[in-house]
């Protein structure tokens, strides 16, 4: 039995994967690489941070436009 060492994803890789997921477009090769490097915990935390950033950006944009 061989054990393969799993590469840990960097913060930038997580942010890139989550942002492309929000946009809805991703190359198959990049998707396969993300699936092999990212853990579900990283994706969930990255998604929550990305969603919070998106909502806060929208709130700020609305406040700027309405003032």
GROMACS .gro file of N, CA, C and O in nm:
model
  268
    1UNK      N    1   0.084  -0.118   0.000
    1UNK     CA    2   0.000   0.000   0.000
    1UNK      C    3   0.088   0.124   0.000
    1UNK      O    4   0.178   0.136   0.081
    2UNK      N    5   0.064   0.213  -0.094
    2UNK     CA    6   0.141   0.336  -0.100
    2UNK      C    7   0.053   0.453  -0.055
    2UNK      O    8  -0.067   0.455  -0.079
    3UNK      N    9   0.116   0.544   0.010
    3UNK     CA   10   0.043   0.663   0.054
    3UNK      C   11   0.097   0.783  -0.020
    3UNK      O   12   0.217   0.809  -0.020
    4UNK      N   13   0.010   0.852  -0.087
    4UNK     CA   14   0.050   0.971  -0.162
    4UNK      C   15   0.034   1.092  -0.072
    4UNK      O   16  -0.067   1.109  -0.004
    5UNK      N   17   0.135   1.177  -0.072
    5UNK     CA   18   0.128   1.299   0.007
    5UNK      C   19   0.040   1.399  -0.066
    5UNK      O   20   0.062   1.428  -0.183
    6UNK      N   21  -0.060   1.448   0.004
    6UNK     CA   22  -0.154   1.541  -0.057
    6UNK      C   23  -0.098   1.682  -0.047
    6UNK      O   24  -0.058   1.726   0.060
    7UNK      N   25  -0.095   1.753  -0.160
    7UNK     CA   26  -0.048   1.891  -0.162
    7UNK      C   27  -0.151   1.981  -0.096
    7UNK      O   28  -0.271   1.968  -0.121
    8UNK      N   29  -0.104   2.073  -0.013
    8UNK     CA   30  -0.195   2.169   0.049
    8UNK      C   31  -0.211   2.288  -0.044
    8UNK      O   32  -0.114   2.337  -0.103
    9UNK      N   33  -0.333   2.335  -0.055
    9UNK     CA   34  -0.360   2.449  -0.140
    9UNK      C   35  -0.325   2.577  -0.065
    9UNK      O   36  -0.341   2.587   0.056
   10UNK      N   37  -0.278   2.676  -0.139
   10UNK     CA   38  -0.249   2.806  -0.081
   10UNK      C   39  -0.377   2.889  -0.075
   10UNK      O   40  -0.478   2.855  -0.137
   11UNK      N   41  -0.370   2.999   0.001
   11UNK     CA   42  -0.485   3.088   0.011
   11UNK      C   43  -0.525   3.141  -0.127
   11UNK      O   44  -0.643   3.150  -0.159
   12UNK      N   45  -0.427   3.173  -0.210
   12UNK     CA   46  -0.456   3.224  -0.344
   12UNK      C   47  -0.526   3.120  -0.430
   12UNK      O   48  -0.620   3.152  -0.504
   13UNK      N   49  -0.486   2.994  -0.421
   13UNK     CA   50  -0.552   2.888  -0.496
   13UNK      C   51  -0.697   2.870  -0.452
   13UNK      O   52  -0.785   2.848  -0.534
   14UNK      N   53  -0.720   2.879  -0.320
   14UNK     CA   54  -0.856   2.866  -0.268
   14UNK      C   55  -0.941   2.982  -0.316
   14UNK      O   56  -1.054   2.963  -0.364
   15UNK      N   57  -0.888   3.105  -0.307
   15UNK     CA   58  -0.962   3.223  -0.350
   15UNK      C   59  -0.993   3.217  -0.500
   15UNK      O   60  -1.103   3.251  -0.543
   16UNK      N   61  -0.898   3.171  -0.578
   16UNK     CA   62  -0.917   3.160  -0.723
   16UNK      C   63  -1.025   3.056  -0.755
   16UNK      O   64  -1.113   3.082  -0.838
   17UNK      N   65  -1.021   2.943  -0.689
   17UNK     CA   66  -1.120   2.838  -0.714
   17UNK      C   67  -1.260   2.884  -0.675
   17UNK      O   68  -1.358   2.861  -0.748
   18UNK      N   69  -1.272   2.952  -0.560
   18UNK     CA   70  -1.402   3.000  -0.514
   18UNK      C   71  -1.455   3.110  -0.606
   18UNK      O   72  -1.573   3.111  -0.641
   19UNK      N   73  -1.369   3.202  -0.647
   19UNK     CA   74  -1.416   3.310  -0.735
   19UNK      C   75  -1.460   3.256  -0.870
   19UNK      O   76  -1.561   3.302  -0.926
   20UNK      N   77  -1.389   3.158  -0.925
   20UNK     CA   78  -1.431   3.098  -1.051
   20UNK      C   79  -1.562   3.021  -1.033
   20UNK      O   80  -1.645   3.016  -1.123
   21UNK      N   81  -1.580   2.962  -0.916
   21UNK     CA   82  -1.705   2.890  -0.890
   21UNK      C   83  -1.822   2.988  -0.883
   21UNK      O   84  -1.932   2.959  -0.931
   22UNK      N   85  -1.801   3.106  -0.822
   22UNK     CA   86  -1.906   3.208  -0.819
   22UNK      C   87  -1.940   3.253  -0.961
   22UNK      O   88  -2.055   3.275  -0.994
   23UNK      N   89  -1.838   3.268  -1.045
   23UNK     CA   90  -1.859   3.312  -1.183
   23UNK      C   91  -1.921   3.201  -1.267
   23UNK      O   92  -1.995   3.228  -1.360
   24UNK      N   93  -1.891   3.077  -1.236
   24UNK     CA   94  -1.953   2.963  -1.304
   24UNK      C   95  -1.878   2.910  -1.424
   24UNK      O   96  -1.932   2.831  -1.501
   25UNK      N   97  -1.752   2.951  -1.440
   25UNK     CA   98  -1.673   2.905  -1.555
   25UNK      C   99  -1.541   2.852  -1.504
   25UNK      O  100  -1.474   2.916  -1.424
   26UNK      N  101  -1.504   2.733  -1.550
   26UNK     CA  102  -1.377   2.673  -1.506
   26UNK      C  103  -1.333   2.570  -1.608
   26UNK      O  104  -1.413   2.492  -1.660
   27UNK      N  105  -1.204   2.570  -1.642
   27UNK     CA  106  -1.151   2.467  -1.731
   27UNK      C  107  -1.148   2.333  -1.658
   27UNK      O  108  -1.127   2.328  -1.537
   28UNK      N  109  -1.167   2.227  -1.731
   28UNK     CA  110  -1.171   2.093  -1.671
   28UNK      C  111  -1.038   2.059  -1.604
   28UNK      O  112  -1.037   2.001  -1.496
   29UNK      N  113  -0.927   2.098  -1.665
   29UNK     CA  114  -0.797   2.066  -1.605
   29UNK      C  115  -0.778   2.139  -1.472
   29UNK      O  116  -0.724   2.083  -1.376
   30UNK      N  117  -0.823   2.265  -1.465
   30UNK     CA  118  -0.815   2.340  -1.339
   30UNK      C  119  -0.910   2.281  -1.235
   30UNK      O  120  -0.877   2.277  -1.116
   31UNK      N  121  -1.026   2.239  -1.278
   31UNK     CA  122  -1.122   2.177  -1.187
   31UNK      C  123  -1.066   2.048  -1.128
   31UNK      O  124  -1.079   2.023  -1.008
   32UNK      N  125  -1.001   1.969  -1.210
   32UNK     CA  126  -0.939   1.845  -1.162
   32UNK      C  127  -0.827   1.874  -1.063
   32UNK      O  128  -0.814   1.804  -0.962
   33UNK      N  129  -0.748   1.978  -1.090
   33UNK     CA  130  -0.640   2.015  -1.000
   33UNK      C  131  -0.698   2.063  -0.866
   33UNK      O  132  -0.646   2.028  -0.759
   34UNK      N  133  -0.805   2.141  -0.871
   34UNK     CA  134  -0.869   2.188  -0.747
   34UNK      C  135  -0.924   2.071  -0.667
   34UNK      O  136  -0.911   2.067  -0.545
   35UNK      N  137  -0.983   1.977  -0.735
   35UNK     CA  138  -1.042   1.861  -0.666
   35UNK      C  139  -0.934   1.778  -0.597
   35UNK      O  140  -0.960   1.718  -0.494
   36UNK      N  141  -0.815   1.776  -0.652
   36UNK     CA  142  -0.708   1.697  -0.590
   36UNK      C  143  -0.636   1.772  -0.479
   36UNK      O  144  -0.579   1.710  -0.390
   37UNK      N  145  -0.639   1.906  -0.481
   37UNK     CA  146  -0.564   1.984  -0.383
   37UNK      C  147  -0.649   2.042  -0.271
   37UNK      O  148  -0.599   2.062  -0.161
   38UNK      N  149  -0.775   2.073  -0.298
   38UNK     CA  150  -0.858   2.140  -0.199
   38UNK      C  151  -0.936   2.039  -0.117
   38UNK      O  152  -0.982   1.938  -0.167
   39UNK      N  153  -0.951   2.070   0.011
   39UNK     CA  154  -1.034   1.988   0.097
   39UNK      C  155  -1.172   2.054   0.108
   39UNK      O  156  -1.185   2.174   0.085
   40UNK      N  157  -1.274   1.977   0.141
   40UNK     CA  158  -1.407   2.037   0.157
   40UNK      C  159  -1.409   2.150   0.260
   40UNK      O  160  -1.478   2.250   0.242
   41UNK      N  161  -1.333   2.136   0.366
   41UNK     CA  162  -1.326   2.241   0.469
   41UNK      C  163  -1.272   2.371   0.410
   41UNK      O  164  -1.325   2.479   0.437
   42UNK      N  165  -1.169   2.363   0.328
   42UNK     CA  166  -1.113   2.482   0.265
   42UNK      C  167  -1.213   2.548   0.171
   42UNK      O  168  -1.225   2.671   0.167
   43UNK      N  169  -1.287   2.467   0.097
   43UNK     CA  170  -1.384   2.520   0.001
   43UNK      C  171  -1.500   2.589   0.075
   43UNK      O  172  -1.544   2.697   0.036
   44UNK      N  173  -1.547   2.528   0.183
   44UNK     CA  174  -1.659   2.585   0.258
   44UNK      C  175  -1.617   2.718   0.322
   44UNK      O  176  -1.689   2.818   0.311
   45UNK      N  177  -1.502   2.720   0.386
   45UNK     CA  178  -1.455   2.844   0.449
   45UNK      C  179  -1.429   2.951   0.343
   45UNK      O  180  -1.467   3.067   0.360
   46UNK      N  181  -1.367   2.913   0.233
   46UNK     CA  182  -1.343   3.008   0.124
   46UNK      C  183  -1.473   3.060   0.065
   46UNK      O  184  -1.484   3.178   0.033
   47UNK      N  185  -1.572   2.973   0.052
   47UNK     CA  186  -1.702   3.016   0.000
   47UNK      C  187  -1.773   3.113   0.093
   47UNK      O  188  -1.833   3.210   0.048
   48UNK      N  189  -1.766   3.087   0.223
   48UNK     CA  190  -1.827   3.178   0.320
   48UNK      C  191  -1.760   3.314   0.320
   48UNK      O  192  -1.827   3.419   0.323
   49UNK      N  193  -1.628   3.315   0.314
   49UNK     CA  194  -1.554   3.441   0.308
   49UNK      C  195  -1.585   3.515   0.178
   49UNK      O  196  -1.608   3.636   0.177
   50UNK      N  197  -1.589   3.441   0.067
   50UNK     CA  198  -1.621   3.502  -0.062
   50UNK      C  199  -1.762   3.559  -0.066
   50UNK      O  200  -1.784   3.668  -0.118
   51UNK      N  201  -1.857   3.487  -0.009
   51UNK     CA  202  -1.996   3.535  -0.006
   51UNK      C  203  -2.008   3.660   0.082
   51UNK      O  204  -2.077   3.756   0.045
   52UNK      N  205  -1.941   3.660   0.196
   52UNK     CA  206  -1.944   3.777   0.284
   52UNK      C  207  -1.882   3.898   0.215
   52UNK      O  208  -1.936   4.009   0.222
   53UNK      N  209  -1.771   3.878   0.147
   53UNK     CA  210  -1.706   3.987   0.074
   53UNK      C  211  -1.798   4.040  -0.036
   53UNK      O  212  -1.810   4.161  -0.056
   54UNK      N  213  -1.864   3.950  -0.108
   54UNK     CA  214  -1.956   3.989  -0.215
   54UNK      C  215  -2.073   4.072  -0.161
   54UNK      O  216  -2.107   4.176  -0.215
   55UNK      N  217  -2.134   4.026  -0.051
   55UNK     CA  218  -2.247   4.098   0.008
   55UNK      C  219  -2.204   4.234   0.061
   55UNK      O  220  -2.272   4.335   0.038
   56UNK      N  221  -2.091   4.240   0.130
   56UNK     CA  222  -2.042   4.368   0.180
   56UNK      C  223  -2.010   4.466   0.067
   56UNK      O  224  -2.034   4.586   0.078
   57UNK      N  225  -1.956   4.414  -0.043
   57UNK     CA  226  -1.928   4.498  -0.159
   57UNK      C  227  -2.058   4.553  -0.218
   57UNK      O  228  -2.065   4.672  -0.254
   58UNK      N  229  -2.160   4.470  -0.227
   58UNK     CA  230  -2.289   4.517  -0.279
   58UNK      C  231  -2.351   4.622  -0.188
   58UNK      O  232  -2.404   4.723  -0.235
   59UNK      N  233  -2.344   4.602  -0.057
   59UNK     CA  234  -2.398   4.700   0.038
   59UNK      C  235  -2.324   4.833   0.024
   59UNK      O  236  -2.386   4.940   0.019
   60UNK      N  237  -2.192   4.828   0.015
   60UNK     CA  238  -2.114   4.950  -0.002
   60UNK      C  239  -2.147   5.019  -0.132
   60UNK      O  240  -2.163   5.143  -0.136
   61UNK      N  241  -2.162   4.945  -0.240
   61UNK     CA  242  -2.198   5.002  -0.369
   61UNK      C  243  -2.334   5.070  -0.365
   61UNK      O  244  -2.350   5.182  -0.415
   62UNK      N  245  -2.432   5.008  -0.302
   62UNK     CA  246  -2.566   5.067  -0.290
   62UNK      C  247  -2.560   5.194  -0.207
   62UNK      O  248  -2.623   5.295  -0.242
   63UNK      N  249  -2.485   5.194  -0.099
   63UNK     CA  250  -2.474   5.314  -0.015
   63UNK      C  251  -2.408   5.427  -0.092
   63UNK      O  252  -2.448   5.544  -0.077
   64UNK      N  253  -2.308   5.395  -0.171
   64UNK     CA  254  -2.241   5.499  -0.250
   64UNK      C  255  -2.334   5.557  -0.356
   64UNK      O  256  -2.333   5.677  -0.383
   65UNK      N  257  -2.413   5.473  -0.419
   65UNK     CA  258  -2.504   5.520  -0.525
   65UNK      C  259  -2.620   5.599  -0.469
   65UNK      O  260  -2.662   5.699  -0.528
   66UNK      N  261  -2.671   5.559  -0.355
   66UNK     CA  262  -2.788   5.626  -0.299
   66UNK      C  263  -2.756   5.755  -0.225
   66UNK      O  264  -2.845   5.833  -0.195
   67UNK      N  265  -2.629   5.781  -0.195
   67UNK     CA  266  -2.593   5.907  -0.127
   67UNK      C  267  -2.563   6.016  -0.223
   67UNK      O  268  -2.524   6.013  -0.325
   0.00000   0.00000   0.00000
